[in-house]
Each structure stands twice: as structure tokens, then as C-alpha cells.
PDB file of C-alpha atoms and ligand atoms in Angstrom:
ATOM      1  CA  MET A   1     110.830 257.973  75.801  1.00 70.00           C
ATOM      2  CA  SER A   2     107.207 258.973  75.298  1.00 70.00           C
ATOM      3  CA  SER A   3     106.298 258.340  78.932  1.00 92.00           C
ATOM      4  CA  ILE A   4     108.178 261.057  80.831  1.00 95.00           C
ATOM      5  CA  THR A   5     104.904 262.614  82.026  1.00 95.00           C
ATOM      6  CA  GLN A   6     103.756 259.243  83.335  1.00 96.00           C
ATOM      7  CA  TYR A   7     107.082 258.584  85.080  1.00 97.00           C
ATOM      8  CA  LEU A   8     106.860 261.984  86.802  1.00 96.00           C
ATOM      9  CA  ASN A   9     103.206 261.474  87.785  1.00 96.00           C
ATOM     10  CA  ASP A  10     104.111 258.145  89.394  1.00 96.00           C
ATOM     11  CA  TYR A  11     106.515 260.037  91.681  1.00 96.00           C
ATOM     12  CA  ARG A  12     104.065 262.910  92.277  1.00 94.00           C
ATOM     13  CA  ASN A  13     101.534 260.342  93.510  1.00 93.00           C
ATOM     14  CA  GLN A  14     104.009 258.641  95.802  1.00 94.00           C
ATOM     15  CA  PRO A  15     103.517 259.644  99.470  1.00 94.00           C
ATOM     16  CA  GLY A  16     106.477 261.580 100.877  1.00 95.00           C
ATOM     17  CA  PHE A  17     108.101 262.255  97.516  1.00 96.00           C
ATOM     18  CA  PRO A  18     109.902 265.629  97.818  1.00 96.00           C
ATOM     19  CA  ALA A  19     108.281 268.097  95.409  1.00 95.00           C
ATOM     20  CA  GLU A  20     111.612 269.858  94.728  1.00 94.00           C
ATOM     21  CA  TYR A  21     112.839 266.705  92.964  1.00 97.00           C
ATOM     22  CA  ILE A  22     110.169 266.808  90.267  1.00 97.00           C
ATOM     23  CA  ASP A  23     111.841 269.586  88.259  1.00 97.00           C
ATOM     24  CA  LEU A  24     115.241 267.939  88.670  1.00 98.00           C
ATOM     25  CA  LEU A  25     113.928 264.587  87.471  1.00 97.00           C
ATOM     26  CA  ALA A  26     112.041 266.211  84.615  1.00 97.00           C
ATOM     27  CA  GLY A  27     115.318 267.880  83.597  1.00 98.00           C
ATOM     28  CA  ALA A  28     117.216 264.588  83.789  1.00 98.00           C
ATOM     29  CA  PHE A  29     114.600 262.778  81.666  1.00 98.00           C
ATOM     30  CA  THR A  30     114.486 265.578  79.099  1.00 98.00           C
ATOM     31  CA  MET A  31     118.268 265.639  78.763  1.00 98.00           C
ATOM     32  CA  ALA A  32     118.422 261.850  78.482  1.00 98.00           C
ATOM     33  CA  GLU A  33     115.686 261.752  75.863  1.00 98.00           C
ATOM     34  CA  LYS A  34     117.349 264.397  73.712  1.00 98.00           C
ATOM     35  CA  ALA A  35     120.794 262.772  74.078  1.00 98.00           C
ATOM     36  CA  GLY A  36     119.213 259.493  72.945  1.00 98.00           C
ATOM     37  CA  GLU A  37     117.792 261.211  69.858  1.00 98.00           C
ATOM     38  CA  ILE A  38     121.270 262.518  69.083  1.00 97.00           C
ATOM     39  CA  HIS A  39     122.746 259.010  69.451  1.00 97.00           C
ATOM     40  CA  LEU A  40     120.180 257.537  67.072  1.00 97.00           C
ATOM     41  CA  LYS A  41     120.762 260.264  64.488  1.00 96.00           C
ATOM     42  CA  TYR A  42     124.274 258.818  64.043  1.00 95.00           C
ATOM     43  CA  PHE A  43     123.974 255.150  65.049  1.00 96.00           C
ATOM     44  CA  ARG A  44     124.789 252.796  62.153  1.00 96.00           C
ATOM     45  CA  LYS A  45     124.830 255.799  59.821  1.00 94.00           C
ATOM     46  CA  PRO A  46     127.657 256.699  57.449  1.00 85.00           C
ATOM     47  CA  ASN A  47     127.897 260.244  58.903  1.00 70.00           C
ATOM     48  CA  LEU A  48     129.459 259.045  62.186  1.00 74.00           C
ATOM     49  CA  LYS A  49     132.750 260.900  62.646  1.00 68.00           C
ATOM     50  CA  GLN A  50     135.064 259.394  65.243  1.00 73.00           C
ATOM     51  CA  ALA A  51     138.503 259.891  66.757  1.00 71.00           C
ATOM     52  CA  THR A  52     140.567 258.234  69.474  1.00 71.00           C
ATOM     53  CA  LYS A  53     141.603 259.669  72.847  1.00 69.00           C
ATOM     54  CA  LEU A  54     144.119 257.814  75.091  1.00 70.00           C
ATOM     55  CA  ASN A  55     144.737 254.998  72.608  1.00 70.00           C
ATOM     56  CA  ASP A  56     143.070 253.073  69.764  1.00 71.00           C
ATOM     57  CA  SER A  57     140.637 251.453  72.226  1.00 67.00           C
ATOM     58  CA  ASP A  58     139.409 254.801  73.567  1.00 68.00           C
ATOM     59  CA  VAL A  59     136.990 256.171  70.992  1.00 74.00           C
ATOM     60  CA  VAL A  60     135.011 259.416  70.873  1.00 85.00           C
ATOM     61  CA  THR A  61     132.441 260.316  68.223  1.00 92.00           C
ATOM     62  CA  VAL A  62     130.512 263.330  67.044  1.00 94.00           C
ATOM     63  CA  ALA A  63     127.515 261.861  68.921  1.00 96.00           C
ATOM     64  CA  ASP A  64     129.363 261.945  72.287  1.00 96.00           C
ATOM     65  CA  LYS A  65     130.250 265.587  71.700  1.00 95.00           C
ATOM     66  CA  GLU A  66     126.885 266.719  70.398  1.00 96.00           C
ATOM     67  CA  ALA A  67     124.991 264.965  73.212  1.00 97.00           C
ATOM     68  CA  GLU A  68     127.287 266.488  75.824  1.00 97.00           C
ATOM     69  CA  ALA A  69     126.978 269.989  74.307  1.00 97.00           C
ATOM     70  CA  PHE A  70     123.187 269.709  74.474  1.00 98.00           C
ATOM     71  CA  ILE A  71     123.244 268.490  78.097  1.00 97.00           C
ATOM     72  CA  LEU A  72     125.666 271.182  79.270  1.00 96.00           C
ATOM     73  CA  ASP A  73     123.651 273.913  77.593  1.00 96.00           C
ATOM     74  CA  TYR A  74     120.447 272.559  79.191  1.00 98.00           C
ATOM     75  CA  ILE A  75     122.002 272.527  82.674  1.00 97.00           C
ATOM     76  CA  HIS A  76     123.405 276.046  82.254  1.00 95.00           C
ATOM     77  CA  ARG A  77     119.977 277.346  81.180  1.00 97.00           C
ATOM     78  CA  HIS A  78     117.789 275.485  83.688  1.00 97.00           C
ATOM     79  CA  PHE A  79     120.041 274.938  86.694  1.00 96.00           C
ATOM     80  CA  PRO A  80     122.628 277.751  86.529  1.00 95.00           C
ATOM     81  CA  ALA A  81     123.721 277.349  90.158  1.00 95.00           C
ATOM     82  CA  HIS A  82     124.562 273.665  89.742  1.00 96.00           C
ATOM     83  CA  GLY A  83     128.023 272.194  89.132  1.00 95.00           C
ATOM     84  CA  ILE A  84     128.833 269.800  86.297  1.00 96.00           C
ATOM     85  CA  ILE A  85     131.253 266.901  85.841  1.00 95.00           C
ATOM     86  CA  ALA A  86     131.046 265.672  82.266  1.00 96.00           C
ATOM     87  CA  GLU A  87     133.293 263.228  80.435  1.00 94.00           C
ATOM     88  CA  GLU A  88     134.194 265.227  77.358  1.00 92.00           C
ATOM     89  CA  SER A  89     134.671 268.618  79.017  1.00 89.00           C
ATOM     90  CA  GLY A  90     135.832 267.961  82.581  1.00 78.00           C
ATOM     91  CA  CYS A  91     134.446 269.631  85.671  1.00 73.00           C
ATOM     92  CA  ASP A  92     133.740 272.865  87.498  1.00 71.00           C
ATOM     93  CA  HIS A  93     136.103 272.987  90.404  1.00 67.00           C
ATOM     94  CA  ASP A  94     133.950 275.249  92.596  1.00 72.00           C
ATOM     95  CA  TYR A  95     132.046 273.444  95.291  1.00 74.00           C
ATOM     96  CA  ARG A  96     128.302 273.377  94.551  1.00 87.00           C
ATOM     97  CA  GLU A  97     125.582 271.702  96.606  1.00 93.00           C
ATOM     98  CA  TRP A  98     124.147 270.143  93.438  1.00 96.00           C
ATOM     99  CA  CYS A  99     126.338 268.607  90.756  1.00 96.00           C
ATOM    100  CA  TRP A 100     125.365 266.817  87.534  1.00 97.00           C
ATOM    101  CA  VAL A 101     127.652 263.912  86.641  1.00 97.00           C
ATOM    102  CA  VAL A 102     127.261 263.160  82.958  1.00 97.00           C
ATOM    103  CA  ASP A 103     128.432 260.525  80.533  1.00 98.00           C
ATOM    104  CA  PRO A 104     126.847 261.698  77.270  1.00 98.00           C
ATOM    105  CA  LEU A 105     127.409 258.312  75.621  1.00 98.00           C
ATOM    106  CA  ASP A 106     128.512 255.299  77.620  1.00 98.00           C
ATOM    107  CA  GLY A 107     129.506 252.374  75.431  1.00 97.00           C
ATOM    108  CA  THR A 108     131.059 254.400  72.644  1.00 96.00           C
ATOM    109  CA  THR A 109     133.027 251.442  71.297  1.00 95.00           C
ATOM    110  CA  ASN A 110     129.773 249.496  70.898  1.00 97.00           C
ATOM    111  CA  PHE A 111     128.102 252.544  69.387  1.00 97.00           C
ATOM    112  CA  SER A 112     130.859 253.161  66.875  1.00 95.00           C
ATOM    113  CA  SER A 113     130.847 249.472  65.850  1.00 95.00           C
ATOM    114  CA  GLY A 114     127.059 249.343  65.371  1.00 96.00           C
ATOM    115  CA  LEU A 115     126.409 247.347  68.572  1.00 98.00           C
ATOM    116  CA  PRO A 116     123.256 248.394  70.458  1.00 98.00           C
ATOM    117  CA  ALA A 117     124.464 248.417  74.104  1.00 98.00           C
ATOM    118  CA  PHE A 118     125.043 252.139  74.588  1.00 98.00           C
ATOM    119  CA  CYS A 119     123.311 254.771  76.660  1.00 98.00           C
ATOM    120  CA  VAL A 120     123.427 258.233  78.201  1.00 98.00           C
ATOM    121  CA  SER A 121     124.061 258.320  81.940  1.00 98.00           C
ATOM    122  CA  ILE A 122     123.010 261.303  84.050  1.00 98.00           C
ATOM    123  CA  GLY A 123     123.532 261.415  87.809  1.00 98.00           C
ATOM    124  CA  LEU A 124     122.659 264.307  90.080  1.00 98.00           C
ATOM    125  CA  GLU A 125     124.678 264.535  93.267  1.00 97.00           C
ATOM    126  CA  ARG A 126     123.697 266.537  96.322  1.00 97.00           C
ATOM    127  CA  ASN A 127     126.637 267.261  98.618  1.00 96.00           C
ATOM    128  CA  GLY A 128     128.579 264.443  96.954  1.00 94.00           C
ATOM    129  CA  GLU A 129     125.866 261.779  97.149  1.00 96.00           C
ATOM    130  CA  THR A 130     123.911 260.709  94.046  1.00 98.00           C
ATOM    131  CA  VAL A 131     120.212 261.405  94.609  1.00 98.00           C
ATOM    132  CA  VAL A 132     118.827 261.105  91.063  1.00 98.00           C
ATOM    133  CA  GLY A 133     120.032 258.789  88.304  1.00 98.00           C
ATOM    134  CA  VAL A 134     118.795 258.237  84.752  1.00 98.00           C
ATOM    135  CA  VAL A 135     120.374 255.765  82.314  1.00 98.00           C
ATOM    136  CA  TYR A 136     118.690 255.705  78.917  1.00 98.00           C
ATOM    137  CA  ALA A 137     119.626 253.222  76.200  1.00 98.00           C
ATOM    138  CA  PRO A 138     117.734 254.618  73.201  1.00 98.00           C
ATOM    139  CA  TYR A 139     118.229 251.812  70.702  1.00 98.00           C
ATOM    140  CA  LEU A 140     117.112 249.250  73.271  1.00 98.00           C
ATOM    141  CA  GLY A 141     114.246 251.508  74.400  1.00 98.00           C
ATOM    142  CA  GLU A 142     115.259 251.058  78.050  1.00 98.00           C
ATOM    143  CA  CYS A 143     115.130 253.884  80.558  1.00 98.00           C
ATOM    144  CA  PHE A 144     116.389 252.992  84.041  1.00 98.00           C
ATOM    145  CA  TYR A 145     115.988 255.581  86.774  1.00 98.00           C
ATOM    146  CA  ALA A 146     116.023 256.059  90.519  1.00 98.00           C
ATOM    147  CA  VAL A 147     115.600 258.694  93.186  1.00 98.00           C
ATOM    148  CA  LYS A 148     117.385 258.049  96.462  1.00 97.00           C
ATOM    149  CA  GLY A 149     115.006 256.376  98.897  1.00 97.00           C
ATOM    150  CA  PHE A 150     112.301 255.751  96.267  1.00 97.00           C
ATOM    151  CA  GLY A 151     113.426 252.540  94.553  1.00 97.00           C
ATOM    152  CA  ALA A 152     114.614 251.896  91.016  1.00 98.00           C
ATOM    153  CA  ARG A 153     112.519 251.585  87.868  1.00 98.00           C
ATOM    154  CA  LEU A 154     112.777 250.454  84.272  1.00 98.00           C
ATOM    155  CA  ASN A 155     110.301 252.092  81.881  1.00 97.00           C
ATOM    156  CA  GLY A 156     107.825 252.716  84.714  1.00 97.00           C
ATOM    157  CA  SER A 157     108.105 249.366  86.509  1.00 97.00           C
ATOM    158  CA  THR A 158     109.943 248.762  89.766  1.00 98.00           C
ATOM    159  CA  ILE A 159     113.043 246.595  89.425  1.00 98.00           C
ATOM    160  CA  HIS A 160     114.922 244.494  91.943  1.00 98.00           C
ATOM    161  CA  CYS A 161     118.191 242.593  91.875  1.00 98.00           C
ATOM    162  CA  SER A 162     118.351 238.803  91.589  1.00 98.00           C
ATOM    163  CA  GLY A 163     118.565 236.441  94.554  1.00 98.00           C
ATOM    164  CA  LYS A 164     121.003 233.845  93.210  1.00 98.00           C
ATOM    165  CA  SER A 165     123.656 232.799  95.700  1.00 98.00           C
ATOM    166  CA  GLU A 166     125.727 230.242  93.774  1.00 98.00           C
ATOM    167  CA  LEU A 167     128.520 231.295  91.473  1.00 98.00           C
ATOM    168  CA  SER A 168     127.904 228.275  89.245  1.00 98.00           C
ATOM    169  CA  LYS A 169     124.445 229.672  88.433  1.00 98.00           C
ATOM    170  CA  ALA A 170     125.439 233.341  88.225  1.00 98.00           C
ATOM    171  CA  VAL A 171     125.855 235.484  85.115  1.00 98.00           C
ATOM    172  CA  VAL A 172     128.300 238.241  85.916  1.00 98.00           C
ATOM    173  CA  ALA A 173     129.525 241.236  83.937  1.00 98.00           C
ATOM    174  CA  THR A 174     132.930 242.840  83.974  1.00 98.00           C
ATOM    175  CA  GLY A 175     135.206 244.987  81.827  1.00 97.00           C
ATOM    176  CA  VAL A 176     138.789 245.363  80.717  1.00 95.00           C
ATOM    177  CA  PRO A 177     140.417 248.739  81.369  1.00 88.00           C
ATOM    178  CA  TYR A 178     141.594 251.022  78.548  1.00 86.00           C
ATOM    179  CA  ASP A 179     145.163 250.965  79.905  1.00 85.00           C
ATOM    180  CA  ARG A 180     145.353 247.146  79.784  1.00 88.00           C
ATOM    181  CA  THR A 181     148.391 247.068  77.504  1.00 85.00           C
ATOM    182  CA  VAL A 182     150.524 249.321  79.709  1.00 87.00           C
ATOM    183  CA  ASN A 183     149.277 248.357  83.164  1.00 87.00           C
ATOM    184  CA  PRO A 184     149.510 244.675  84.142  1.00 85.00           C
ATOM    185  CA  ASP A 185     146.829 245.311  86.779  1.00 84.00           C
ATOM    186  CA  ASN A 186     144.254 244.856  84.041  1.00 92.00           C
ATOM    187  CA  ASN A 187     141.624 242.440  85.413  1.00 94.00           C
ATOM    188  CA  LEU A 188     142.710 239.603  83.091  1.00 96.00           C
ATOM    189  CA  SER A 189     143.810 237.259  85.892  1.00 95.00           C
ATOM    190  CA  GLU A 190     140.560 237.929  87.789  1.00 96.00           C
ATOM    191  CA  ILE A 191     138.558 237.214  84.625  1.00 97.00           C
ATOM    192  CA  SER A 192     140.355 233.913  83.980  1.00 97.00           C
ATOM    193  CA  ARG A 193     139.794 232.833  87.575  1.00 97.00           C
ATOM    194  CA  MET A 194     136.118 233.881  87.728  1.00 98.00           C
ATOM    195  CA  ALA A 195     135.269 232.509  84.274  1.00 97.00           C
ATOM    196  CA  LEU A 196     135.876 228.982  85.574  1.00 97.00           C
ATOM    197  CA  LEU A 197     133.523 229.479  88.513  1.00 98.00           C
ATOM    198  CA  LEU A 198     130.581 231.329  86.983  1.00 98.00           C
ATOM    199  CA  ARG A 199     127.763 230.140  84.726  1.00 98.00           C
ATOM    200  CA  ALA A 200     128.840 232.870  82.364  1.00 98.00           C
ATOM    201  CA  ILE A 201     130.867 236.026  82.252  1.00 98.00           C
ATOM    202  CA  ARG A 202     129.843 238.956  80.038  1.00 98.00           C
ATOM    203  CA  ARG A 203     131.605 242.065  78.747  1.00 98.00           C
ATOM    204  CA  MET A 204     128.795 244.354  77.596  1.00 98.00           C
ATOM    205  CA  GLY A 205     130.962 247.434  77.027  1.00 98.00           C
ATOM    206  CA  SER A 206     128.869 249.926  78.988  1.00 98.00           C
ATOM    207  CA  ALA A 207     129.445 250.277  82.710  1.00 98.00           C
ATOM    208  CA  ALA A 208     126.150 252.129  83.158  1.00 98.00           C
ATOM    209  CA  ILE A 209     124.188 249.319  81.461  1.00 99.00           C
ATOM    210  CA  ASP A 210     126.144 246.705  83.446  1.00 98.00           C
ATOM    211  CA  LEU A 211     125.000 248.365  86.672  1.00 99.00           C
ATOM    212  CA  CYS A 212     121.397 248.733  85.493  1.00 99.00           C
ATOM    213  CA  TYR A 213     121.247 245.112  84.335  1.00 99.00           C
ATOM    214  CA  THR A 214     122.543 244.066  87.763  1.00 98.00           C
ATOM    215  CA  ALA A 215     119.803 246.265  89.248  1.00 98.00           C
ATOM    216  CA  ALA A 216     117.171 244.470  87.171  1.00 98.00           C
ATOM    217  CA  GLY A 217     118.542 241.000  87.981  1.00 98.00           C
ATOM    218  CA  TYR A 218     119.670 240.276  84.414  1.00 98.00           C
ATOM    219  CA  PHE A 219     123.206 240.109  85.779  1.00 98.00           C
ATOM    220  CA  ASP A 220     123.757 238.752  89.274  1.00 98.00           C
ATOM    221  CA  ALA A 221     126.883 240.837  89.849  1.00 98.00           C
ATOM    222  CA  TYR A 222     129.332 243.148  88.074  1.00 98.00           C
ATOM    223  CA  TRP A 223     132.833 244.288  88.811  1.00 98.00           C
ATOM    224  CA  GLU A 224     135.258 246.553  87.034  1.00 98.00           C
ATOM    225  CA  LEU A 225     138.482 248.477  87.662  1.00 96.00           C
ATOM    226  CA  ASN A 226     139.545 251.957  86.643  1.00 95.00           C
ATOM    227  CA  LEU A 227     136.191 253.528  85.876  1.00 97.00           C
ATOM    228  CA  ASN A 228     135.333 257.208  86.162  1.00 96.00           C
ATOM    229  CA  ARG A 229     132.667 258.944  88.187  1.00 96.00           C
ATOM    230  CA  TRP A 230     130.535 259.647  85.111  1.00 97.00           C
ATOM    231  CA  ASP A 231     130.477 255.919  84.224  1.00 98.00           C
ATOM    232  CA  ILE A 232     128.886 254.929  87.536  1.00 98.00           C
ATOM    233  CA  SER A 233     127.192 257.910  89.222  1.00 98.00           C
ATOM    234  CA  ALA A 234     123.664 257.175  87.950  1.00 98.00           C
ATOM    235  CA  GLY A 235     124.113 253.400  87.696  1.00 98.00           C
ATOM    236  CA  THR A 236     125.278 252.893  91.277  1.00 98.00           C
ATOM    237  CA  LEU A 237     122.219 254.740  92.607  1.00 98.00           C
ATOM    238  CA  ILE A 238     119.891 252.708  90.361  1.00 98.00           C
ATOM    239  CA  ALA A 239     121.589 249.483  91.443  1.00 98.00           C
ATOM    240  CA  SER A 240     121.598 250.249  95.158  1.00 98.00           C
ATOM    241  CA  GLU A 241     117.953 251.353  95.050  1.00 98.00           C
ATOM    242  CA  ALA A 242     117.226 247.931  93.491  1.00 98.00           C
ATOM    243  CA  GLY A 243     118.917 246.142  96.401  1.00 98.00           C
ATOM    244  CA  VAL A 244     122.402 245.681  94.924  1.00 98.00           C
ATOM    245  CA  ILE A 245     125.352 246.119  97.296  1.00 98.00           C
ATOM    246  CA  ILE A 246     128.040 248.377  95.846  1.00 98.00           C
ATOM    247  CA  GLU A 247     131.541 248.170  97.271  1.00 97.00           C
ATOM    248  CA  PRO A 248     134.709 249.967  96.302  1.00 96.00           C
ATOM    249  CA  ILE A 249     137.259 247.210  95.691  1.00 94.00           C
ATOM    250  CA  ARG A 250     140.434 249.234  95.201  1.00 87.00           C
ATOM    251  CA  SER A 251     141.758 252.578  96.335  1.00 87.00           C
ATOM    252  CA  ASP A 252     144.588 252.812  93.785  1.00 89.00           C
ATOM    253  CA  ARG A 253     142.676 252.291  90.541  1.00 87.00           C
ATOM    254  CA  ASN A 254     140.332 255.268  90.085  1.00 91.00           C
ATOM    255  CA  GLN A 255     136.714 254.077  90.586  1.00 93.00           C
ATOM    256  CA  SER A 256     136.858 250.278  91.007  1.00 96.00           C
ATOM    257  CA  ILE A 257     133.701 248.575  92.173  1.00 97.00           C
ATOM    258  CA  LEU A 258     132.004 245.305  92.908  1.00 98.00           C
ATOM    259  CA  ALA A 259     128.223 245.426  92.573  1.00 98.00           C
ATOM    260  CA  SER A 260     126.469 242.255  93.669  1.00 98.00           C
ATOM    261  CA  ASN A 261     123.133 240.982  94.780  1.00 98.00           C
ATOM    262  CA  PRO A 262     123.427 240.433  98.563  1.00 98.00           C
ATOM    263  CA  SER A 263     123.150 236.632  98.333  1.00 98.00           C
ATOM    264  CA  LEU A 264     126.075 236.279  95.934  1.00 98.00           C
ATOM    265  CA  LEU A 265     128.283 238.855  97.647  1.00 98.00           C
ATOM    266  CA  PRO A 266     130.119 236.494 100.060  1.00 97.00           C
ATOM    267  CA  ALA A 267     131.161 234.161  97.211  1.00 98.00           C
ATOM    268  CA  MET A 268     132.143 237.082  94.949  1.00 98.00           C
ATOM    269  CA  HIS A 269     134.230 238.494  97.779  1.00 95.00           C
ATOM    270  CA  HIS A 270     135.903 235.216  98.500  1.00 96.00           C
ATOM    271  CA  HIS A 271     136.881 234.362  94.941  1.00 97.00           C
ATOM    272  CA  LEU A 272     137.335 237.776  93.331  1.00 95.00           C
ATOM    273  CA  LEU A 273     139.126 239.650  96.093  1.00 92.00           C
ATOM    274  CA  GLN A 274     141.504 236.868  97.173  1.00 77.00           C
TER     275      GLN A 274
HETATM  276  C1  IPD B   1     133.460 252.891  78.922  1.00 56.88           C
HETATM  277  C2  IPD B   1     132.420 251.805  79.113  1.00 56.88           C
HETATM  278  C3  IPD B   1     133.102 250.467  79.264  1.00 56.88           C
HETATM  279  C4  IPD B   1     134.115 250.465  80.384  1.00 56.88           C
HETATM  280  C5  IPD B   1     135.110 251.592  80.200  1.00 56.88           C
HETATM  281  C6  IPD B   1     134.378 252.927  80.099  1.00 56.88           C
HETATM  282  P1  IPD B   1     132.815 255.014  77.395  1.00 56.88           P
HETATM  283  O1  IPD B   1     132.856 254.160  78.804  1.00 56.88           O
HETATM  284  O2  IPD B   1     131.634 252.063  80.253  1.00 56.88           O
HETATM  285  O3  IPD B   1     132.167 249.441  79.529  1.00 56.88           O
HETATM  286  O4  IPD B   1     134.785 249.251  80.367  1.00 56.88           O
HETATM  287  O5  IPD B   1     135.996 251.620  81.278  1.00 56.88           O
HETATM  288  O6  IPD B   1     135.286 253.961  79.951  1.00 56.88           O
HETATM  289  O7  IPD B   1     134.233 255.331  77.040  1.00 56.88           O
HETATM  290  O8  IPD B   1     132.147 254.159  76.402  1.00 56.88           O
HETATM  291  O9  IPD B   1     132.030 256.198  77.817  1.00 56.88           O
HETATM  292 CA1   CA B   2     131.671 255.807  80.084  1.00 56.88          CA
HETATM  293 CA1   CA B   3     131.415 258.213  77.331  1.00 56.88          CA
END
């Protein structure tokens, strides 16, 4: 990510951009860039140590841990008053006005198998609402980012969601939850139903990239059950700043969302949430 200075200057030159956000954004870019370097140090290399968490499908690697350790240390040094929610180490329970919501490596299964769809996802919430989001996929060289009220960008260019309205022409992403073998509410019946209606269904394996690709119009919609806050904090801001509508679809399954371009939303609602 050689263009951080340019990305920041674009915001500095934007009328009405709040100056206090420049340092926060600079911090988010710096953390994302360094986390990406850590990912690439291990990606497709024989030195990648990995273990499993909840079950054999839930993988963690030395890269997840090293990237998170770097990010936490950076936040403690530069933003000591801010709270943190991070996947590998949990959260501060004290209320803080500002809170960083961090997935140090989203798409770990891809990463550990040598597949390139993985990223670091960094959201910054202010009083519970995400105001800054950076999702950086280092192998793909894609940095998606947004500041609330100032649009969404990919590598310096503004992005917008697609305008397709017909399911038969839509390419839609989804996922299958880690607890699929023990919980029958596992999205498989929804996938079989939707797969017959859509042009194509995709399982990328990174919720943050799914949201960013919906933001950029590469996917027309995305839905998934049983995600965590760190999977979607940055991505939902980036998507909504690009015009995507984000809706919670369940209250009993952790973070479960439908993200759709506005034109496709009625059909997604009708067929997915029946
Ligand atoms: C996972 C990915 C995946 C989604 C899982 C997430 P991780 O995150 O985002 O696409 O289906 O629910 O947990 O474990 O790679 O950080
Ligand atoms: Ca994740
Ligand atoms: Ca992760």
C-alpha cells in the first residue's frame, strides 16, 4: 500500500472532512499495511504454523496472532484511551467513546490453504457506530476504505454498488457457518433455494471481502449467518457508503446480515427471508 499519503491527501482536500479523522485514518492504514506485510511473510510459505479453535473448520495461524499483536500494540501506543474488540484476544469491557474492531486476518481458511482471498479488517466505532473502515487484501493488492459520510473507495477510486434488479442476472455471495454440523440452522436450505434463482452463488471465504465486493458491484448482494462484529464492522461501513443496504436478518444467530444493492433488495427479501 504505497499510496497511504495520497489516500489521506484526498480526504484532506475534501471540503468538510473533519480534521480529527486524519490521524485515525492514518493509523488504520498503517496498521492494515503492516498486518498485510505479516500475512505475506507467511502466505504459501512452509513456515506457516496453524491450529484449530472450535473445530477442524475453524483455523488460526501464526499470521493471525502476529498481525493482531502488532495492531493491539499500535493502538495501545497511539490511541491509549480507545477500546478494542479483536478476534484473537477478545474485548475491553469498559465503555469507551472510540473502539477499534479488528479482524487481523479474515479468510484464514483460504490463507492457510494458499488461496488469495484474505484480508485484514479494521473498523473504528464511535459510540457504537462504525465511522472508519479499512479492509486490505495484501495478496490481491486491494485496499477498500470508507469514512462515514464520505463515500467508499478502492485504492483511491470511489466505488459504488451495482444496479442489477433481477435475481437471474445477479451474482451473490454467502457463507456456511462454522457450527454447521451441530446446528441445523446452517444456511444450507437457503443456499439450495437461492442457487436455483441466481446467475451464480459464490462462497469466497472472507466476510470482509464479500462486503467490499458487494460495495464495488462485483457481487450484487451477500448474506451470511452467525458472523462476529470483527468480520463485518469495517465491511458494512464500506458497503453502506457505496450505496449497499445492510439489514440484520436474524436476532438469534449472532451477527446475521443481508447486504444488497437497493434494486435487488425486494427480490432477495422475498426469496431469501420466506
Ligand atoms: C470467517 C470468514 C468466513 C465466514 C466465517 C468467518 P475468519 O472469518 O469471514 O467467510 O464464513 O463465518 O468466521 O475465521 O477467517 O476470520
Ligand atoms: Ca473473520
Ligand atoms: Ca480472523
